[in-house]
Short mmCIF file of C-alpha atoms in Angstrom, two decimals:
data_model
loop_
_atom_site.label_atom_id
_atom_site.label_comp_id
_atom_site.label_asym_id
_atom_site.label_seq_id
_atom_site.Cartn_x
_atom_site.Cartn_y
_atom_site.Cartn_z
CA MET A 1016 -7.89 15.53 -70.82
CA GLU A 1017 -10.36 14.23 -73.41
CA ASN A 1018 -8.10 11.22 -74.11
CA LEU A 1019 -7.98 10.40 -70.38
CA ILE A 1020 -11.76 10.52 -70.09
CA LEU A 1021 -12.19 8.38 -73.13
CA SER A 1022 -9.61 5.87 -71.89
CA ASP A 1023 -11.34 5.53 -68.53
CA ARG A 1024 -14.50 4.52 -70.31
CA THR A 1025 -12.73 2.12 -72.63
CA GLN A 1026 -13.29 -1.55 -71.95
CA LYS A 1027 -10.13 -3.49 -71.07
CA LYS A 1028 -9.37 -6.64 -72.95
CA PRO A 1029 -7.76 -9.61 -71.32
CA GLY A 1030 -3.98 -9.22 -71.18
CA GLU A 1031 -4.05 -5.44 -71.78
CA ILE A 1032 -3.01 -2.43 -69.67
CA GLN A 1033 -4.51 0.96 -70.30
CA ALA A 1034 -2.51 4.11 -69.73
CA ALA A 1035 -3.14 7.60 -71.13
CA GLY A 1036 -5.78 6.29 -73.52
CA LYS A 1037 -3.55 3.58 -74.97
CA ALA A 1038 -3.83 -0.19 -74.58
CA GLU A 1039 -0.76 -2.35 -74.94
CA PRO A 1040 -0.65 -6.12 -74.76
CA LEU A 1041 0.79 -7.56 -71.53
CA LYS A 1042 3.98 -9.42 -72.44
CA SER A 1043 4.50 -12.81 -71.00
CA ALA A 1044 7.63 -13.52 -69.02
CA ARG A 1045 7.72 -17.09 -70.31
CA PRO A 1046 7.59 -17.93 -74.01
CA GLY A 1047 4.56 -19.88 -75.04
CA ILE A 1048 2.50 -18.75 -72.07
CA GLU A 1049 -0.23 -16.28 -72.84
CA PRO A 1050 -0.99 -13.87 -70.03
CA GLY A 1051 -4.48 -13.82 -68.55
CA LYS A 1052 -5.21 -17.46 -69.29
CA GLU A 1053 -6.99 -19.64 -66.74
CA TYR A 1054 -4.04 -21.98 -66.18
CA GLN A 1055 -1.89 -18.97 -65.09
CA THR A 1056 -4.50 -17.83 -62.56
CA GLY A 1057 -4.71 -21.36 -61.17
CA ILE A 1058 -0.95 -21.44 -60.63
CA LEU A 1059 -1.03 -18.17 -58.71
CA LEU A 1060 -3.92 -19.34 -56.48
CA TYR A 1061 -2.06 -22.60 -55.77
CA CYS A 1062 1.02 -20.63 -54.77
CA PHE A 1063 -1.01 -18.53 -52.37
CA ARG A 1064 -2.57 -21.67 -50.84
CA ILE A 1065 0.88 -23.22 -50.30
CA SER A 1066 2.19 -19.97 -48.78
CA GLY A 1067 -0.83 -19.74 -46.44
CA LYS A 1068 -0.34 -23.30 -45.25
CA ALA A 1069 3.27 -22.63 -44.50
CA LEU A 1070 2.44 -19.51 -42.47
CA LYS A 1071 -0.27 -21.36 -40.61
CA SER A 1072 2.10 -24.25 -39.87
CA THR A 1073 4.76 -21.86 -38.58
CA PHE A 1074 2.19 -20.16 -36.36
CA TYR A 1075 1.08 -23.43 -34.74
CA GLU A 1076 4.68 -24.53 -34.26
CA ARG A 1077 5.36 -21.26 -32.46
CA LYS A 1078 2.28 -21.65 -30.23
CA GLN A 1079 3.44 -25.08 -29.20
CA GLU A 1080 6.59 -23.58 -27.60
CA VAL A 1081 4.75 -23.41 -24.26
CA PHE A 1082 6.64 -22.76 -21.05
CA MET A 1083 3.68 -23.34 -18.76
CA LYS A 1084 -0.02 -24.18 -19.18
CA ILE A 1085 -2.66 -24.78 -16.47
CA GLN A 1086 -6.42 -24.71 -16.07
CA CYS A 1087 -8.28 -23.96 -12.85
CA GLN A 1088 -11.61 -22.76 -11.50
CA LYS A 1089 -12.07 -19.01 -11.36
CA SER A 1090 -13.58 -19.00 -7.84
CA GLN A 1091 -10.57 -20.79 -6.30
CA LEU A 1092 -8.11 -18.61 -8.22
CA VAL A 1093 -9.83 -15.36 -7.09
CA GLU A 1094 -9.80 -16.40 -3.41
CA ALA A 1095 -6.15 -17.50 -3.53
CA VAL A 1096 -4.98 -14.39 -5.34
CA SER A 1097 -6.91 -12.07 -2.99
CA ASN A 1098 -5.29 -13.66 0.08
CA VAL A 1099 -1.66 -13.98 -1.06
CA GLN A 1100 -1.85 -10.48 -2.60
CA ARG A 1101 -1.89 -9.01 0.92
CA ALA A 1102 1.73 -10.03 1.44
CA VAL A 1103 2.93 -8.40 -1.80
CA SER A 1104 5.00 -5.19 -1.68
CA SER A 1105 3.13 -2.17 -2.98
CA LYS A 1106 6.41 -0.53 -3.92
CA SER A 1107 9.74 -2.24 -4.22
CA THR A 1108 13.05 -1.71 -6.03
CA LEU A 1109 12.75 -5.38 -7.06
CA ALA A 1110 9.91 -5.68 -9.59
CA ALA A 1111 9.30 -9.35 -8.78
CA LEU A 1112 8.33 -8.45 -5.23
CA GLU A 1113 5.35 -6.54 -6.61
CA GLY A 1114 4.11 -9.75 -8.18
CA ILE A 1115 2.62 -13.13 -7.30
CA LEU A 1116 4.59 -16.26 -8.02
CA LEU A 1117 2.57 -18.95 -9.81
CA LYS A 1118 4.20 -22.37 -9.73
CA THR A 1119 3.00 -25.86 -10.57
CA THR A 1120 3.64 -28.59 -8.00
CA THR A 1121 4.69 -32.22 -8.40
CA ASN A 1122 1.16 -33.21 -7.28
CA GLY A 1123 -0.35 -31.42 -10.29
CA ASP A 1124 -1.63 -28.37 -8.31
CA LEU A 1125 -0.95 -24.66 -8.62
CA LYS A 1126 0.98 -22.90 -5.87
CA LEU A 1127 0.63 -19.10 -5.40
CA CYS A 1128 2.95 -16.99 -3.27
CA GLY A 1129 3.17 -13.38 -2.16
CA TYR A 1130 6.21 -12.11 -0.27
CA ASP A 1131 7.65 -8.71 0.79
CA LEU A 1132 10.82 -10.03 2.49
CA GLU A 1133 9.16 -9.74 5.94
CA LEU A 1134 5.82 -11.54 5.43
CA GLY A 1135 4.96 -14.32 3.02
CA ILE A 1136 1.64 -16.04 2.29
CA THR A 1137 1.43 -19.20 0.18
CA THR A 1138 -1.46 -21.45 -0.85
CA VAL A 1139 -2.22 -24.30 -3.21
CA ILE A 1140 -5.34 -24.74 -5.38
CA GLU A 1141 -6.48 -27.60 -7.56
CA ALA A 1142 -5.53 -27.27 -11.21
CA GLN A 1143 -5.11 -29.26 -14.44
CA VAL A 1144 -1.44 -28.98 -15.31
CA ASP A 1145 -0.88 -29.47 -19.05
CA GLU A 1146 2.67 -28.08 -18.94
CA PRO A 1147 4.53 -27.56 -15.64
CA GLY A 1148 6.31 -24.23 -15.10
CA GLU A 1149 6.40 -21.04 -13.07
CA VAL A 1150 6.02 -17.28 -13.66
CA VAL A 1151 5.67 -14.07 -11.67
CA LEU A 1152 2.72 -11.82 -12.59
CA SER A 1153 1.91 -8.29 -11.42
CA ALA A 1154 -0.25 -8.74 -8.28
CA ARG A 1155 -2.37 -5.68 -8.97
CA LEU A 1156 -2.99 -6.35 -12.65
CA PHE A 1157 -3.41 -10.14 -12.31
CA GLY A 1158 -5.71 -9.66 -9.36
CA ASP A 1159 -7.88 -7.13 -11.21
CA ILE A 1160 -8.14 -9.42 -14.22
CA VAL A 1161 -9.10 -12.65 -12.47
CA ARG A 1162 -11.73 -10.90 -10.29
CA ARG A 1163 -13.50 -9.66 -13.47
CA LEU A 1164 -13.40 -12.90 -15.43
CA PRO A 1165 -16.59 -14.87 -16.16
CA ASP A 1166 -17.42 -17.75 -13.75
CA GLU A 1167 -15.78 -20.37 -15.95
CA THR A 1168 -12.58 -22.36 -16.20
CA VAL A 1169 -9.49 -20.15 -16.42
CA THR A 1170 -6.60 -21.13 -18.74
CA ILE A 1171 -3.16 -19.63 -18.13
CA LEU A 1172 -0.60 -20.16 -20.84
CA VAL A 1173 3.00 -18.81 -20.66
CA ASP A 1174 5.49 -18.88 -23.49
CA GLU A 1175 9.29 -18.91 -23.28
CA LYS A 1176 9.36 -15.11 -23.34
CA MET A 1177 7.07 -14.93 -20.28
CA ILE A 1178 4.15 -13.58 -22.32
CA THR A 1179 1.16 -14.85 -20.38
CA GLN A 1180 -2.24 -15.50 -21.94
CA ILE A 1181 -5.21 -15.61 -19.55
CA THR A 1182 -8.33 -17.02 -21.15
CA CYS A 1183 -11.74 -17.54 -19.62
CA GLY A 1184 -14.81 -18.00 -21.85
CA PRO A 1185 -14.93 -15.14 -24.32
CA SER A 1186 -12.38 -13.06 -22.33
CA GLU A 1187 -8.68 -13.16 -23.22
CA PHE A 1188 -5.79 -11.14 -21.83
CA SER A 1189 -2.13 -11.15 -22.74
CA ILE A 1190 0.27 -9.69 -20.11
CA VAL A 1191 4.02 -9.68 -19.59
CA GLY A 1192 5.36 -11.85 -16.81
CA ILE A 1193 8.68 -11.96 -14.95
CA PRO A 1194 10.96 -15.03 -14.77
CA SER A 1195 10.65 -16.86 -11.44
CA SER A 1196 14.46 -16.78 -11.14
CA GLU A 1197 14.12 -13.13 -10.14
CA TYR A 1198 11.74 -14.03 -7.24
CA PRO A 1199 13.45 -14.37 -3.81
CA GLU A 1200 13.16 -17.71 -2.00
CA LEU A 1201 11.08 -17.80 1.14
CA PRO A 1202 13.15 -18.55 4.26
CA SER A 1203 13.01 -22.03 5.71
CA VAL A 1204 12.34 -22.78 9.38
CA GLU A 1205 14.74 -25.56 10.35
CA GLY A 1206 14.83 -27.26 13.74
CA ALA A 1207 11.57 -25.53 14.64
CA SER A 1208 9.44 -26.12 17.70
CA SER A 1209 5.88 -27.08 16.94
CA ILE A 1210 2.76 -25.78 18.69
CA ASP A 1211 -0.86 -26.86 17.97
CA LEU A 1212 -3.90 -24.68 18.64
CA THR A 1213 -7.46 -24.87 17.39
CA SER A 1214 -8.46 -22.10 15.03
CA PRO A 1215 -11.20 -20.56 17.27
CA ILE A 1216 -8.82 -20.36 20.25
CA LEU A 1217 -5.95 -18.80 18.31
CA LYS A 1218 -8.39 -16.39 16.65
CA SER A 1219 -9.72 -15.31 20.03
CA MET A 1220 -6.26 -14.91 21.52
CA ILE A 1221 -5.05 -12.70 18.65
CA ARG A 1222 -8.25 -10.62 18.61
CA GLN A 1223 -8.05 -9.94 22.34
CA THR A 1224 -4.43 -8.73 22.23
CA LEU A 1225 -3.86 -7.25 18.76
CA PHE A 1226 -5.62 -3.95 19.59
CA ALA A 1227 -2.93 -3.08 22.14
CA VAL A 1228 0.04 -3.47 19.77
CA ALA A 1229 2.07 -0.26 19.38
CA ASP A 1230 1.53 1.61 16.11
CA THR A 1231 4.78 3.59 16.31
CA ASP A 1232 8.41 2.46 16.01
CA ALA A 1233 9.53 4.17 19.20
CA LYS A 1234 10.33 0.67 20.44
CA PRO A 1235 10.06 -1.71 17.44
CA VAL A 1236 9.66 -4.90 19.53
CA HIS A 1237 6.36 -3.53 20.89
CA THR A 1238 4.87 -3.36 17.35
CA GLY A 1239 4.39 -7.12 17.82
CA THR A 1240 2.73 -9.53 20.26
CA LEU A 1241 4.78 -11.58 22.71
CA PHE A 1242 4.14 -15.36 22.73
CA ASN A 1243 5.23 -16.65 26.15
CA ILE A 1244 5.09 -20.45 26.74
CA GLU A 1245 5.90 -22.02 30.10
CA ASN A 1246 4.50 -24.81 32.27
CA GLY A 1247 1.98 -25.89 29.60
CA ILE A 1248 0.48 -22.38 29.37
CA ILE A 1249 0.67 -20.02 26.43
CA ARG A 1250 0.22 -16.28 26.90
CA LEU A 1251 -0.11 -13.60 24.27
CA VAL A 1252 0.85 -10.14 25.48
CA SER A 1253 0.70 -6.79 23.69
CA VAL A 1254 1.64 -3.37 25.05
CA ASP A 1255 1.85 0.11 23.55
CA GLY A 1256 2.85 2.24 26.55
CA TYR A 1257 -0.69 3.24 27.45
CA ARG A 1258 -2.33 -0.18 27.85
CA LEU A 1259 -1.56 -3.84 28.12
CA ALA A 1260 -3.57 -6.85 26.89
CA MET A 1261 -2.86 -10.47 27.89
CA ARG A 1262 -4.66 -13.68 26.85
CA THR A 1263 -3.96 -17.08 28.44
CA GLU A 1264 -4.65 -20.70 27.39
CA MET A 1265 -3.56 -24.18 28.35
CA ILE A 1266 -1.82 -26.13 25.55
CA ASN A 1267 -0.26 -29.49 24.79
CA LEU A 1268 3.28 -29.21 23.53
CA LYS A 1269 4.85 -31.49 20.94
CA PHE A 1270 8.42 -30.85 22.16
CA GLU A 1271 10.26 -31.28 25.38
CA GLU A 1272 9.24 -28.37 27.58
CA GLU A 1273 12.06 -25.98 28.40
CA ASP A 1274 12.05 -23.44 31.22
CA GLU A 1275 10.41 -20.77 29.03
CA ILE A 1276 9.94 -20.01 25.33
CA ARG A 1277 9.45 -16.42 24.21
CA PHE A 1278 9.16 -14.91 20.74
CA VAL A 1279 7.52 -11.77 19.36
CA VAL A 1280 5.39 -11.91 16.17
CA PRO A 1281 4.80 -8.64 14.24
CA GLY A 1282 1.32 -7.17 14.55
CA LYS A 1283 1.14 -6.94 10.76
CA THR A 1284 1.59 -10.73 10.52
CA LEU A 1285 -1.10 -11.46 13.11
CA SER A 1286 -3.49 -9.15 11.27
CA GLU A 1287 -3.18 -11.37 8.21
CA VAL A 1288 -3.23 -14.61 10.19
CA ILE A 1289 -6.57 -13.75 11.84
CA LYS A 1290 -8.15 -13.10 8.43
CA LEU A 1291 -7.23 -16.62 7.29
CA LEU A 1292 -8.34 -18.45 10.45
CA PRO A 1293 -11.63 -20.29 9.94
CA ASP A 1294 -14.39 -20.25 12.58
CA GLN A 1295 -14.59 -24.03 12.42
CA ASP A 1296 -12.68 -26.20 14.88
CA GLU A 1297 -9.64 -26.73 12.60
CA ASN A 1298 -6.14 -27.42 13.85
CA VAL A 1299 -3.47 -24.74 13.28
CA GLU A 1300 0.21 -25.75 13.41
CA ILE A 1301 2.75 -23.10 14.46
CA LEU A 1302 6.42 -23.73 13.66
CA VAL A 1303 8.84 -21.52 15.51
CA GLY A 1304 12.47 -21.12 14.44
CA ARG A 1305 15.22 -18.82 15.56
CA ARG A 1306 14.34 -15.93 13.30
CA HIS A 1307 11.08 -16.96 11.56
CA ILE A 1308 7.68 -18.45 12.33
CA ILE A 1309 5.17 -20.31 10.12
CA PHE A 1310 1.43 -20.56 10.72
CA LYS A 1311 -0.08 -23.52 8.78
CA ILE A 1312 -3.83 -22.83 8.31
CA GLU A 1313 -5.64 -25.35 6.10
CA LYS A 1314 -4.16 -24.80 2.61
CA TYR A 1315 -2.40 -21.59 3.57
CA SER A 1316 1.03 -21.00 5.10
CA VAL A 1317 1.99 -17.68 6.61
CA ILE A 1318 5.71 -17.14 7.16
CA SER A 1319 7.11 -14.16 8.97
CA ARG A 1320 10.29 -12.89 10.52
CA LEU A 1321 10.27 -12.54 14.32
CA LEU A 1322 10.96 -9.20 16.03
CA GLU A 1323 14.12 -8.82 18.03
CA GLY A 1324 14.62 -6.77 21.19
CA GLU A 1325 13.73 -6.85 24.86
CA PHE A 1326 10.02 -6.99 25.48
CA LEU A 1327 8.45 -5.37 28.52
CA ASP A 1328 8.53 -7.43 31.72
CA TYR A 1329 4.73 -7.72 31.73
CA LYS A 1330 4.60 -9.70 34.98
CA ALA A 1331 6.21 -6.82 36.87
CA ALA A 1332 3.90 -4.30 35.18
CA ILE A 1333 0.66 -5.98 36.34
CA PRO A 1334 -0.42 -4.68 39.79
CA ALA A 1335 -0.59 -7.52 42.33
CA GLN A 1336 -2.99 -5.74 44.71
CA PHE A 1337 -5.99 -3.45 44.55
CA THR A 1338 -8.17 -1.47 46.97
CA THR A 1339 -11.43 -1.17 45.04
CA GLU A 1340 -13.16 -3.86 42.99
CA VAL A 1341 -16.15 -3.26 40.74
CA THR A 1342 -18.29 -6.02 39.18
CA VAL A 1343 -20.29 -4.58 36.29
CA ASN A 1344 -22.21 -5.62 33.20
CA THR A 1345 -19.82 -5.24 30.30
CA ARG A 1346 -22.35 -4.05 27.72
CA ASN A 1347 -23.92 -1.48 30.11
CA LEU A 1348 -20.49 0.05 30.86
CA ILE A 1349 -19.64 0.18 27.16
CA ASN A 1350 -22.92 1.92 26.37
CA SER A 1351 -22.36 4.58 29.09
CA VAL A 1352 -18.82 5.35 27.96
CA GLU A 1353 -19.93 5.53 24.30
CA ARG A 1354 -22.70 8.00 25.18
CA VAL A 1355 -20.45 10.52 26.96
CA SER A 1356 -17.84 10.05 24.21
CA LEU A 1357 -20.18 11.70 21.69
CA LEU A 1358 -18.63 15.04 22.67
CA ILE A 1359 -15.11 13.86 21.89
CA THR A 1360 -13.63 14.26 18.40
CA ASP A 1361 -10.15 14.15 16.90
CA ARG A 1362 -9.99 17.92 17.33
CA LEU A 1363 -11.77 18.07 20.73
CA LYS A 1364 -10.05 15.61 23.03
CA SER A 1365 -10.94 15.21 26.66
CA PRO A 1366 -10.72 12.37 29.19
CA VAL A 1367 -13.70 10.42 30.42
CA ARG A 1368 -14.16 10.99 34.16
CA CYS A 1369 -15.28 7.89 36.14
CA ILE A 1370 -16.40 7.97 39.78
CA PHE A 1371 -16.77 4.57 41.37
CA SER A 1372 -18.74 5.37 44.55
CA GLU A 1373 -19.25 3.22 47.61
CA ASP A 1374 -23.07 3.37 47.16
CA GLY A 1375 -22.86 1.06 44.09
CA GLU A 1376 -23.08 3.73 41.39
CA ILE A 1377 -20.63 4.46 38.54
CA LYS A 1378 -20.87 8.13 37.45
CA ILE A 1379 -19.33 8.84 34.04
CA SER A 1380 -18.91 12.31 32.56
CA CYS A 1381 -17.07 14.21 29.87
CA VAL A 1382 -16.56 17.94 29.24
CA THR A 1383 -15.34 19.58 26.02
CA SER A 1384 -15.62 23.08 24.52
CA ILE A 1385 -18.90 22.12 22.88
CA GLY A 1386 -20.67 20.75 25.92
CA LYS A 1387 -20.94 18.36 28.85
CA ALA A 1388 -22.31 14.78 29.19
CA ASN A 1389 -23.24 12.73 32.28
CA ASP A 1390 -24.30 9.11 32.67
CA GLU A 1391 -24.81 6.67 35.53
CA LEU A 1392 -25.09 2.90 35.97
CA SER A 1393 -25.32 0.42 38.84
CA ALA A 1394 -22.54 -1.99 39.84
CA GLN A 1395 -21.28 -4.06 42.72
CA ILE A 1396 -18.53 -1.99 44.33
CA THR A 1397 -16.36 -2.93 47.27
CA GLY A 1398 -13.68 -0.65 48.71
CA PRO A 1399 -13.21 3.14 48.90
CA GLU A 1400 -14.48 5.56 46.27
CA VAL A 1401 -12.16 6.21 43.35
CA GLU A 1402 -12.31 9.09 40.88
CA ILE A 1403 -10.20 8.39 37.82
CA GLY A 1404 -9.90 9.55 34.17
CA PHE A 1405 -9.26 7.62 30.98
CA ASN A 1406 -8.75 8.03 27.28
CA ASN A 1407 -12.17 6.92 26.00
CA ARG A 1408 -10.77 4.90 23.09
CA TYR A 1409 -8.36 2.93 25.21
CA LEU A 1410 -11.04 2.12 27.77
CA LEU A 1411 -13.53 1.08 25.06
CA ASP A 1412 -11.01 -1.09 23.24
CA ALA A 1413 -10.42 -3.09 26.41
CA LEU A 1414 -14.15 -3.47 27.27
CA ARG A 1415 -15.14 -4.45 23.71
CA ASN A 1416 -12.56 -7.22 23.66
CA ALA A 1417 -13.75 -8.71 26.92
CA ASP A 1418 -15.78 -11.77 25.85
CA THR A 1419 -17.78 -12.14 29.08
CA ASP A 1420 -21.12 -10.66 30.10
CA GLU A 1421 -19.61 -9.24 33.28
CA VAL A 1422 -16.15 -8.03 34.14
CA LYS A 1423 -14.24 -7.10 37.29
CA VAL A 1424 -12.61 -3.63 37.33
CA GLN A 1425 -9.86 -3.45 39.93
CA LEU A 1426 -8.48 -0.07 41.03
CA THR A 1427 -5.80 1.30 43.38
CA GLY A 1428 -6.35 5.02 43.38
CA PRO A 1429 -6.51 7.70 40.64
CA VAL A 1430 -2.96 7.36 39.30
CA SER A 1431 -2.65 3.56 39.09
CA PRO A 1432 -3.66 1.44 36.13
CA MET A 1433 -7.19 0.03 35.87
CA LYS A 1434 -7.18 -3.76 35.63
CA ILE A 1435 -10.04 -5.53 33.84
CA VAL A 1436 -10.45 -9.30 34.27
CA PRO A 1437 -13.23 -11.84 33.88
CA THR A 1438 -15.46 -12.59 36.87
CA GLN A 1439 -14.39 -16.25 36.64
CA GLY A 1440 -11.06 -17.60 35.51
CA ASP A 1441 -8.09 -15.72 34.14
CA SER A 1442 -8.41 -16.07 30.36
CA PHE A 1443 -7.79 -12.36 29.74
CA LEU A 1444 -6.35 -9.31 31.51
CA PHE A 1445 -6.38 -5.71 30.34
CA LEU A 1446 -4.53 -2.78 31.88
CA VAL A 1447 -5.44 0.83 31.00
CA LEU A 1448 -3.29 3.68 32.26
CA PRO A 1449 -5.26 6.66 33.69
CA VAL A 1450 -5.22 10.26 32.52
CA ARG A 1451 -4.61 12.94 35.14
CA LEU A 1452 -7.81 14.91 35.70
CA LYS A 1453 -8.15 18.64 36.20
CA GLN A 1454 -10.06 19.78 39.20
CA GLU A 1455 -13.60 20.89 38.30
#
């Protein structure tokens, strides 16, 4: 123990190794070369420098094996990803369908695509393409990343193994991508008929009919909206078994007019289309094929399958005659129905009772287990008195989607549908089926 302590304190001499209190000279591996000399240290340092350069060179050579490299603005990328992401499958047996396809174009832009085999949304944004290519990235992860990046230029670099580096300012991510070969191709619409509508008109037509689309699959074709084109008129019709909504517009057709063109677009598709439609007076091109439809909206394209099946004969369902007609301020009627509906909940359901009297008064009431509400408003009423009941939500949906200050309410007794139309023209028509009332 004493020897060990002494040896620890003993000064080492150049070329010596100390062990157990003894110092032995370090033998040179080469004759004539004394260990520990400056020229030997220099040789070792030189070797390390050469080795470091070789490693660095290999690293840069590996980094240059780039499969795809682009640069784009964060704001444009975030908007594009957020929109196409809505067409991506949340759960799928095919992993690529849970991702967004990023693909460079021949024009030097970046194309993004989301697709769930029923609905597809594509768009193109400006980009600097340093190396063309394509990759599929997880929609959820990629979307979360780009939304949280700094407001700077985003660089996306993909290597041959689909490892994707996303760099923006000081932020850098590396995520695993999927080869684009695993991504299904979007269907093409060949020999399609073309329809042009301005964005505000199409937006209004969808909004005023989408609320009446069926939300159950009892009859799948009614989960969409019928587009009916004939004699230069386009009608959108939705029906769910309790109500009907129809919107009408005159159009100019690009193709030779046939007797009638009918196709049904899924409500899910129209919900996404209306979100992309600008308020400005932009043109929207609609391409209709045998099984698919494309909406071209500025830099976006929405492609969807069409629904098959026999849609309701809406012309036969609309009453041709009425006995009582009421002209009323739309907002005042909405307010009255909303007030008495305060007693109605998901657990406490009860119809709204409406009495359209000959003296020009509309009496509205509702009774549930927690109370009773009454309201009145004035209107122009012609015809016999009608007492009729309605589901408050169905009645309010129709009134809220009437875009006129006044509406006409046409009635034919307590068991026939209520028809709501504008006071002038025929741009919209709503039918609401009544609810049978109990005698008070």
